[in-house]
PDB file of C-alpha atoms in Angstrom:
ATOM      1  CA  MET A1465       0.000   0.000   0.000  1.00 60.00           C
ATOM      2  CA  ASP A1466       1.525   3.326  -1.049  1.00 68.00           C
ATOM      3  CA  SER A1467       1.499   6.484   1.046  1.00 72.00           C
ATOM      4  CA  PHE A1468      -1.343   8.034  -0.992  1.00 73.00           C
ATOM      5  CA  GLU A1469      -3.745   5.242  -0.128  1.00 78.00           C
ATOM      6  CA  LEU A1470      -2.672   5.378   3.536  1.00 77.00           C
ATOM      7  CA  ASN A1471      -3.281   9.116   3.649  1.00 79.00           C
ATOM      8  CA  LYS A1472      -6.751   8.594   2.177  1.00 78.00           C
ATOM      9  CA  ILE A1473      -7.609   6.054   4.893  1.00 84.00           C
ATOM     10  CA  ILE A1474      -6.309   8.263   7.698  1.00 84.00           C
ATOM     11  CA  GLY A1475      -8.143  11.243   6.252  1.00 81.00           C
ATOM     12  CA  ALA A1476     -11.373   9.256   6.091  1.00 84.00           C
ATOM     13  CA  ILE A1477     -11.027   8.212   9.731  1.00 89.00           C
ATOM     14  CA  LEU A1478     -10.282  11.748  10.876  1.00 84.00           C
ATOM     15  CA  GLY A1479     -13.173  13.081   8.826  1.00 83.00           C
ATOM     16  CA  THR A1480     -15.548  10.567  10.406  1.00 89.00           C
ATOM     17  CA  LEU A1481     -14.373  11.507  13.906  1.00 85.00           C
ATOM     18  CA  LEU A1482     -14.809  15.213  13.182  1.00 84.00           C
ATOM     19  CA  PHE A1483     -18.300  14.546  11.808  1.00 85.00           C
ATOM     20  CA  VAL A1484     -19.330  12.562  14.886  1.00 82.00           C
ATOM     21  CA  MET A1485     -17.953  15.259  17.212  1.00 83.00           C
ATOM     22  CA  GLY A1486     -19.753  17.971  15.274  1.00 79.00           C
ATOM     23  CA  VAL A1487     -23.063  16.085  15.450  1.00 80.00           C
ATOM     24  CA  GLY A1488     -22.574  15.648  19.229  1.00 77.00           C
ATOM     25  CA  PHE A1489     -21.945  19.366  19.764  1.00 76.00           C
ATOM     26  CA  LEU A1490     -24.957  20.240  17.631  1.00 76.00           C
ATOM     27  CA  ALA A1491     -27.247  17.844  19.497  1.00 73.00           C
ATOM     28  CA  GLU A1492     -26.090  19.195  22.859  1.00 74.00           C
ATOM     29  CA  ALA A1493     -26.786  22.760  21.746  1.00 70.00           C
ATOM     30  CA  ILE A1494     -30.286  21.839  20.533  1.00 74.00           C
ATOM     31  CA  TYR A1495     -31.369  19.654  23.463  1.00 66.00           C
ATOM     32  CA  HIS A1496     -29.522  21.341  26.339  1.00 60.00           C
ATOM     33  CA  PRO A1497     -32.067  22.013  29.130  1.00 60.00           C
ATOM     34  CA  ILE A1498     -32.946  25.626  29.818  1.00 60.00           C
ATOM     35  CA  VAL A1499     -32.891  26.409  33.542  1.00 57.00           C
ATOM     36  CA  ASP A1500     -34.935  29.092  35.341  1.00 58.00           C
ATOM     37  CA  ARG A1501     -36.757  30.238  32.229  1.00 58.00           C
ATOM     38  CA  GLY A1502     -40.521  30.166  31.932  1.00 58.00           C
ATOM     39  CA  PRO A1503     -43.175  28.907  34.370  1.00 59.00           C
ATOM     40  CA  GLY A1504     -42.474  25.819  36.394  1.00 56.00           C
ATOM     41  CA  TYR A1505     -44.238  23.535  38.828  1.00 57.00           C
ATOM     42  CA  ALA A1506     -42.672  22.559  42.143  1.00 58.00           C
ATOM     43  CA  LEU A1507     -43.467  19.046  43.294  1.00 57.00           C
ATOM     44  CA  ALA A1508     -44.877  18.773  46.802  1.00 59.00           C
ATOM     45  CA  GLU A1509     -42.562  17.214  49.361  1.00 62.00           C
ATOM     46  CA  ALA A1510     -43.701  14.610  51.836  1.00 59.00           C
ATOM     47  CA  GLU A1511     -44.450  16.153  55.218  1.00 58.00           C
ATOM     48  CA  ALA A1512     -42.548  14.976  58.247  1.00 55.00           C
ATOM     49  CA  PRO A1513     -44.639  13.284  60.954  1.00 54.00           C
ATOM     50  CA  GLY A1514     -46.118  15.789  63.372  1.00 51.00           C
ATOM     51  CA  GLU A1515     -46.261  18.741  60.931  1.00 51.00           C
ATOM     52  CA  HIS A1516     -49.537  20.618  60.353  1.00 53.00           C
ATOM     53  CA  GLY A1517     -51.281  18.798  63.154  1.00 52.00           C
ATOM     54  CA  GLY A1518     -50.152  15.303  62.159  1.00 50.00           C
ATOM     55  CA  ALA A1519     -49.549  13.181  65.245  1.00 50.00           C
ATOM     56  CA  ALA A1520     -46.070  11.686  65.567  1.00 50.00           C
ATOM     57  CA  ALA A1521     -45.804   8.052  66.581  1.00 57.00           C
ATOM     58  CA  GLU A1522     -45.404   7.727  70.332  1.00 68.00           C
ATOM     59  CA  ALA A1523     -43.503   4.982  72.120  1.00 62.00           C
ATOM     60  CA  PRO A1524     -45.703   2.770  74.289  1.00 69.00           C
ATOM     61  CA  PRO A1525     -45.510   3.596  78.016  1.00 79.00           C
ATOM     62  CA  GLU A1526     -43.019   1.549  80.019  1.00 85.00           C
ATOM     63  CA  VAL A1527     -44.624  -1.016  82.316  1.00 91.00           C
ATOM     64  CA  PRO A1528     -43.365  -0.689  85.922  1.00 93.00           C
ATOM     65  CA  LEU A1529     -41.054  -3.465  87.092  1.00 94.00           C
ATOM     66  CA  GLY A1530     -43.379  -4.381  89.972  1.00 93.00           C
ATOM     67  CA  VAL A1531     -46.217  -5.005  87.520  1.00 95.00           C
ATOM     68  CA  LEU A1532     -44.011  -7.231  85.368  1.00 95.00           C
ATOM     69  CA  LEU A1533     -42.742  -9.205  88.354  1.00 96.00           C
ATOM     70  CA  ALA A1534     -46.267  -9.730  89.693  1.00 95.00           C
ATOM     71  CA  SER A1535     -47.072 -11.833  86.633  1.00 94.00           C
ATOM     72  CA  ALA A1536     -43.562 -13.217  86.003  1.00 96.00           C
ATOM     73  CA  ASP A1537     -42.971 -16.941  85.438  1.00 96.00           C
ATOM     74  CA  ALA A1538     -39.953 -18.332  87.310  1.00 96.00           C
ATOM     75  CA  THR A1539     -40.046 -21.552  85.277  1.00 96.00           C
ATOM     76  CA  ALA A1540     -39.769 -19.563  82.058  1.00 96.00           C
ATOM     77  CA  GLY A1541     -36.990 -17.563  83.716  1.00 95.00           C
ATOM     78  CA  GLN A1542     -35.042 -20.747  84.417  1.00 95.00           C
ATOM     79  CA  ALA A1543     -35.116 -21.458  80.684  1.00 95.00           C
ATOM     80  CA  VAL A1544     -33.814 -17.919  80.025  1.00 94.00           C
ATOM     81  CA  SER A1545     -30.994 -18.492  82.526  1.00 94.00           C
ATOM     82  CA  LYS A1546     -29.465 -21.051  80.167  1.00 92.00           C
ATOM     83  CA  LYS A1547     -28.018 -18.060  78.298  1.00 89.00           C
ATOM     84  CA  CYS A1548     -25.960 -17.355  81.422  1.00 91.00           C
ATOM     85  CA  ALA A1549     -25.001 -20.932  82.328  1.00 91.00           C
ATOM     86  CA  SER A1550     -21.720 -20.852  80.387  1.00 91.00           C
ATOM     87  CA  CYS A1551     -20.374 -18.160  82.737  1.00 92.00           C
ATOM     88  CA  HIS A1552     -22.324 -18.593  85.986  1.00 95.00           C
ATOM     89  CA  ASN A1553     -23.301 -21.332  88.399  1.00 95.00           C
ATOM     90  CA  PHE A1554     -26.699 -21.141  90.111  1.00 95.00           C
ATOM     91  CA  GLY A1555     -26.423 -23.744  92.878  1.00 94.00           C
ATOM     92  CA  GLU A1556     -25.658 -22.993  96.502  1.00 93.00           C
ATOM     93  CA  GLY A1557     -21.968 -23.367  97.294  1.00 91.00           C
ATOM     94  CA  GLU A1558     -20.938 -24.001  93.680  1.00 93.00           C
ATOM     95  CA  ALA A1559     -17.628 -22.583  92.464  1.00 93.00           C
ATOM     96  CA  ASN A1560     -17.267 -19.383  90.458  1.00 94.00           C
ATOM     97  CA  LYS A1561     -16.835 -19.709  86.721  1.00 93.00           C
ATOM     98  CA  THR A1562     -15.988 -16.884  84.325  1.00 92.00           C
ATOM     99  CA  GLY A1563     -18.588 -14.951  86.312  1.00 92.00           C
ATOM    100  CA  PRO A1564     -19.503 -15.143  90.005  1.00 94.00           C
ATOM    101  CA  GLY A1565     -22.039 -17.619  91.363  1.00 95.00           C
ATOM    102  CA  LEU A1566     -25.608 -16.326  91.284  1.00 96.00           C
ATOM    103  CA  TYR A1567     -27.142 -18.192  94.216  1.00 96.00           C
ATOM    104  CA  GLY A1568     -28.454 -15.546  96.621  1.00 96.00           C
ATOM    105  CA  VAL A1569     -27.640 -12.714  94.208  1.00 96.00           C
ATOM    106  CA  VAL A1570     -30.882 -10.789  94.847  1.00 97.00           C
ATOM    107  CA  GLY A1571     -30.210  -8.346  97.691  1.00 96.00           C
ATOM    108  CA  ARG A1572     -26.471  -9.080  97.755  1.00 97.00           C
ATOM    109  CA  LEU A1573     -23.910  -6.274  97.892  1.00 97.00           C
ATOM    110  CA  ILE A1574     -22.597  -5.709  94.367  1.00 96.00           C
ATOM    111  CA  GLY A1575     -19.044  -6.980  93.852  1.00 95.00           C
ATOM    112  CA  SER A1576     -19.005  -8.963  97.079  1.00 95.00           C
ATOM    113  CA  HIS A1577     -19.146 -12.622  96.035  1.00 94.00           C
ATOM    114  CA  GLU A1578     -16.311 -14.419  97.754  1.00 92.00           C
ATOM    115  CA  GLY A1579     -13.347 -15.474  95.652  1.00 92.00           C
ATOM    116  CA  PHE A1580     -14.212 -13.551  92.496  1.00 93.00           C
ATOM    117  CA  ALA A1581     -11.972 -10.812  91.033  1.00 93.00           C
ATOM    118  CA  TYR A1582     -14.296  -7.975  90.052  1.00 94.00           C
ATOM    119  CA  SER A1583     -13.707  -5.085  87.662  1.00 93.00           C
ATOM    120  CA  ALA A1584     -13.016  -1.601  88.995  1.00 93.00           C
ATOM    121  CA  GLY A1585     -16.573  -0.581  88.146  1.00 93.00           C
ATOM    122  CA  MET A1586     -18.060  -3.347  90.274  1.00 95.00           C
ATOM    123  CA  GLU A1587     -15.673  -2.476  93.089  1.00 95.00           C
ATOM    124  CA  ALA A1588     -16.924   1.113  92.863  1.00 95.00           C
ATOM    125  CA  HIS A1589     -20.516  -0.125  93.263  1.00 96.00           C
ATOM    126  CA  LYS A1590     -19.401  -2.099  96.296  1.00 95.00           C
ATOM    127  CA  ALA A1591     -17.684   0.938  97.822  1.00 96.00           C
ATOM    128  CA  ALA A1592     -20.875   2.954  97.285  1.00 96.00           C
ATOM    129  CA  GLY A1593     -22.931   0.296  99.092  1.00 96.00           C
ATOM    130  CA  ASP A1594     -24.998  -0.594  96.024  1.00 96.00           C
ATOM    131  CA  VAL A1595     -26.878  -3.893  96.227  1.00 97.00           C
ATOM    132  CA  TRP A1596     -28.358  -6.169  93.607  1.00 97.00           C
ATOM    133  CA  SER A1597     -31.921  -4.963  94.045  1.00 96.00           C
ATOM    134  CA  TYR A1598     -34.512  -5.991  91.477  1.00 96.00           C
ATOM    135  CA  GLU A1599     -34.196  -2.535  89.935  1.00 96.00           C
ATOM    136  CA  ASN A1600     -30.393  -2.737  89.663  1.00 96.00           C
ATOM    137  CA  LEU A1601     -30.516  -6.289  88.318  1.00 96.00           C
ATOM    138  CA  ASN A1602     -33.107  -5.210  85.755  1.00 96.00           C
ATOM    139  CA  ALA A1603     -30.950  -2.271  84.644  1.00 95.00           C
ATOM    140  CA  PHE A1604     -27.837  -4.447  84.451  1.00 95.00           C
ATOM    141  CA  LEU A1605     -29.558  -7.213  82.494  1.00 95.00           C
ATOM    142  CA  THR A1606     -30.982  -4.639  80.071  1.00 94.00           C
ATOM    143  CA  ALA A1607     -27.544  -3.245  79.150  1.00 93.00           C
ATOM    144  CA  PRO A1608     -24.554  -4.385  81.258  1.00 92.00           C
ATOM    145  CA  LYS A1609     -22.157  -1.900  79.646  1.00 92.00           C
ATOM    146  CA  SER A1610     -24.502   0.993  80.442  1.00 92.00           C
ATOM    147  CA  PHE A1611     -24.901  -0.010  84.101  1.00 94.00           C
ATOM    148  CA  THR A1612     -21.154  -0.619  84.580  1.00 93.00           C
ATOM    149  CA  PRO A1613     -19.143   0.606  81.566  1.00 91.00           C
ATOM    150  CA  ASP A1614     -15.939  -1.346  82.353  1.00 87.00           C
ATOM    151  CA  THR A1615     -17.609  -4.597  83.347  1.00 88.00           C
ATOM    152  CA  LYS A1616     -15.826  -7.777  82.276  1.00 83.00           C
ATOM    153  CA  MET A1617     -19.155  -9.233  81.220  1.00 86.00           C
ATOM    154  CA  SER A1618     -19.460  -9.306  77.420  1.00 83.00           C
ATOM    155  CA  PHE A1619     -23.155 -10.235  77.440  1.00 85.00           C
ATOM    156  CA  ALA A1620     -25.260  -7.891  75.267  1.00 87.00           C
ATOM    157  CA  GLY A1621     -28.244  -8.003  77.623  1.00 89.00           C
ATOM    158  CA  VAL A1622     -31.853  -9.208  77.625  1.00 93.00           C
ATOM    159  CA  LYS A1623     -33.911  -6.676  75.681  1.00 93.00           C
ATOM    160  CA  ASP A1624     -37.393  -8.125  76.235  1.00 94.00           C
ATOM    161  CA  PRO A1625     -38.791  -6.730  79.545  1.00 95.00           C
ATOM    162  CA  VAL A1626     -41.070  -9.759  80.077  1.00 96.00           C
ATOM    163  CA  GLU A1627     -38.125 -12.118  79.560  1.00 95.00           C
ATOM    164  CA  ARG A1628     -36.060 -10.100  82.045  1.00 95.00           C
ATOM    165  CA  ALA A1629     -38.874 -10.218  84.603  1.00 96.00           C
ATOM    166  CA  ASN A1630     -39.082 -14.007  84.241  1.00 96.00           C
ATOM    167  CA  LEU A1631     -35.324 -14.265  84.762  1.00 96.00           C
ATOM    168  CA  LEU A1632     -35.507 -12.064  87.866  1.00 97.00           C
ATOM    169  CA  ALA A1633     -38.336 -14.213  89.211  1.00 96.00           C
ATOM    170  CA  TYR A1634     -36.096 -17.275  88.797  1.00 97.00           C
ATOM    171  CA  LEU A1635     -33.124 -15.564  90.478  1.00 97.00           C
ATOM    172  CA  ALA A1636     -35.432 -14.731  93.408  1.00 96.00           C
ATOM    173  CA  THR A1637     -35.955 -18.436  94.003  1.00 97.00           C
ATOM    174  CA  LEU A1638     -32.199 -18.978  94.464  1.00 96.00           C
ATOM    175  CA  SER A1639     -32.311 -18.107  98.145  1.00 95.00           C
ATOM    176  CA  ALA A1640     -33.385 -19.604 101.437  1.00 93.00           C
ATOM    177  CA  SER A1641     -35.182 -16.299 102.167  1.00 93.00           C
ATOM    178  CA  PRO A1642     -36.323 -14.810  98.831  1.00 94.00           C
ATOM    179  CA  VAL A1643     -36.478 -11.018  98.673  1.00 96.00           C
ATOM    180  CA  PRO A1644     -40.060  -9.791  98.156  1.00 95.00           C
ATOM    181  CA  PHE A1645     -40.883  -8.224  94.817  1.00 96.00           C
ATOM    182  CA  PRO A1646     -41.335  -4.438  94.678  1.00 93.00           C
ATOM    183  CA  PRO A1647     -44.985  -3.313  94.867  1.00 92.00           C
ATOM    184  CA  ALA A1648     -46.961  -3.606  91.656  1.00 87.00           C
ATOM    185  CA  GLU A1649     -47.597   0.028  90.878  1.00 72.00           C
ATOM    186  CA  ALA A1650     -50.481   0.921  88.622  1.00 53.00           C
ATOM    187  CA  ASP A1651     -49.843   0.819  84.897  1.00 49.00           C
ATOM    188  CA  PRO A1652     -49.379   4.481  83.791  1.00 49.00           C
ATOM    189  CA  ALA A1653     -51.575   3.975  80.712  1.00 49.00           C
ATOM    190  CA  ALA A1654     -54.427   2.497  82.767  1.00 47.00           C
ATOM    191  CA  ALA A1655     -54.082   5.186  85.422  1.00 46.00           C
ATOM    192  CA  ALA A1656     -54.307   7.917  82.798  1.00 48.00           C
ATOM    193  CA  ALA A1657     -57.446   6.391  81.300  1.00 49.00           C
ATOM    194  CA  ALA A1658     -59.247   5.899  84.639  1.00 45.00           C
ATOM    195  CA  PRO A1659     -61.326   8.830  85.997  1.00 46.00           C
ATOM    196  CA  ALA A1660     -59.983  10.606  89.050  1.00 43.00           C
ATOM    197  CA  GLU A1661     -61.214   9.201  92.352  1.00 46.00           C
ATOM    198  CA  GLY A1662     -64.171  11.169  93.706  1.00 47.00           C
ATOM    199  CA  ALA A1663     -64.672  13.135  90.498  1.00 46.00           C
ATOM    200  CA  ALA A1664     -68.273  14.104  89.885  1.00 47.00           C
ATOM    201  CA  PRO A1665     -69.854  12.770  86.707  1.00 48.00           C
ATOM    202  CA  ALA A1666     -70.189  15.234  83.864  1.00 47.00           C
ATOM    203  CA  PRO A1667     -73.624  16.856  83.730  1.00 47.00           C
ATOM    204  CA  ASP A1668     -76.042  15.692  81.071  1.00 48.00           C
ATOM    205  CA  ALA A1669     -75.687  17.984  78.089  1.00 42.00           C
ATOM    206  CA  ALA A1670     -79.404  17.769  77.419  1.00 44.00           C
ATOM    207  CA  ALA A1671     -80.235  18.917  80.946  1.00 42.00           C
ATOM    208  CA  ALA A1672     -77.924  21.914  80.871  1.00 43.00           C
ATOM    209  CA  PRO A1673     -79.289  25.117  79.301  1.00 45.00           C
ATOM    210  CA  ALA A1674     -77.718  26.164  76.041  1.00 45.00           C
ATOM    211  CA  ASP A1675     -74.845  28.586  76.346  1.00 46.00           C
ATOM    212  CA  GLY A1676     -76.132  32.107  76.356  1.00 44.00           C
ATOM    213  CA  ALA A1677     -79.793  31.121  76.728  1.00 43.00           C
ATOM    214  CA  ALA A1678     -81.695  33.294  79.147  1.00 44.00           C
ATOM    215  CA  ALA A1679     -83.066  31.718  82.288  1.00 42.00           C
ATOM    216  CA  PRO A1680     -86.834  31.447  82.382  1.00 43.00           C
ATOM    217  CA  ALA A1681     -88.452  34.563  83.827  1.00 42.00           C
ATOM    218  CA  ALA A1682     -89.865  34.315  87.309  1.00 42.00           C
ATOM    219  CA  THR A1683     -93.647  34.042  87.494  1.00 42.00           C
ATOM    220  CA  GLU A1684     -95.025  37.437  88.252  1.00 43.00           C
ATOM    221  CA  ALA A1685     -97.271  37.823  91.276  1.00 43.00           C
ATOM    222  CA  PRO A1686    -100.854  38.828  90.379  1.00 45.00           C
ATOM    223  CA  ALA A1687    -101.455  42.544  90.587  1.00 43.00           C
ATOM    224  CA  ALA A1688    -103.134  43.676  93.771  1.00 41.00           C
ATOM    225  CA  THR A1689    -106.838  44.561  93.386  1.00 40.00           C
ATOM    226  CA  GLU A1690    -107.190  48.320  93.311  1.00 42.00           C
ATOM    227  CA  ALA A1691    -109.189  49.604  96.285  1.00 40.00           C
ATOM    228  CA  PRO A1692    -112.541  51.166  95.247  1.00 39.00           C
ATOM    229  CA  ALA A1693    -112.663  54.982  95.272  1.00 42.00           C
ATOM    230  CA  ALA A1694    -114.152  56.491  98.380  1.00 42.00           C
ATOM    231  CA  SER A1695    -117.809  57.385  97.977  1.00 42.00           C
ATOM    232  CA  HIS A1696    -118.632  61.116  98.221  1.00 43.00           C
TER     233      HIS A1696
END
């Protein structure tokens, strides 16, 4: 192939590329969108919950611990305790494992089980005189790292409040003298719905006079009979 033919091929390729580029520039100029010119229509955005009178979703009220414990099932709690069995013993006089023995734990001074090396956080609870009350056990079992940030316990916690109550009911049985449950306070939701004690019932709307209506006029007494004129 001589140089003339090669130049023709190269020229054809370059010409094609220039043609394609020119068509691209032309198309972009024709179809390029025009911004901020002429009337437009703004699409409505979804409103956030609670705006313009919309009610936001509310979390259900927390049930008091005493109410949960009043209906707790210790047998179900024993089944839950299997999650803890790899680190704790539950029998009286049994040796410590990775965690301290849990027999008699309810009401016990925190960080005081004999022969167990506690973390600094548990030792601080002990120095403060904190005990394993039902409330403290419930808080610890909900989130151990929140109750004692440097605890050695790697357990994530029991998130279900009913499951925790069952477990606490089982731990209460691990004692010769079980600690009584806290009083079962009234459920806040039920208390809010119940009428106040001694409150008078609302008057019947039909019996009450309409707002602004005048009270019926009092019956007028009959006019006194005029005395006859004296006779002359």
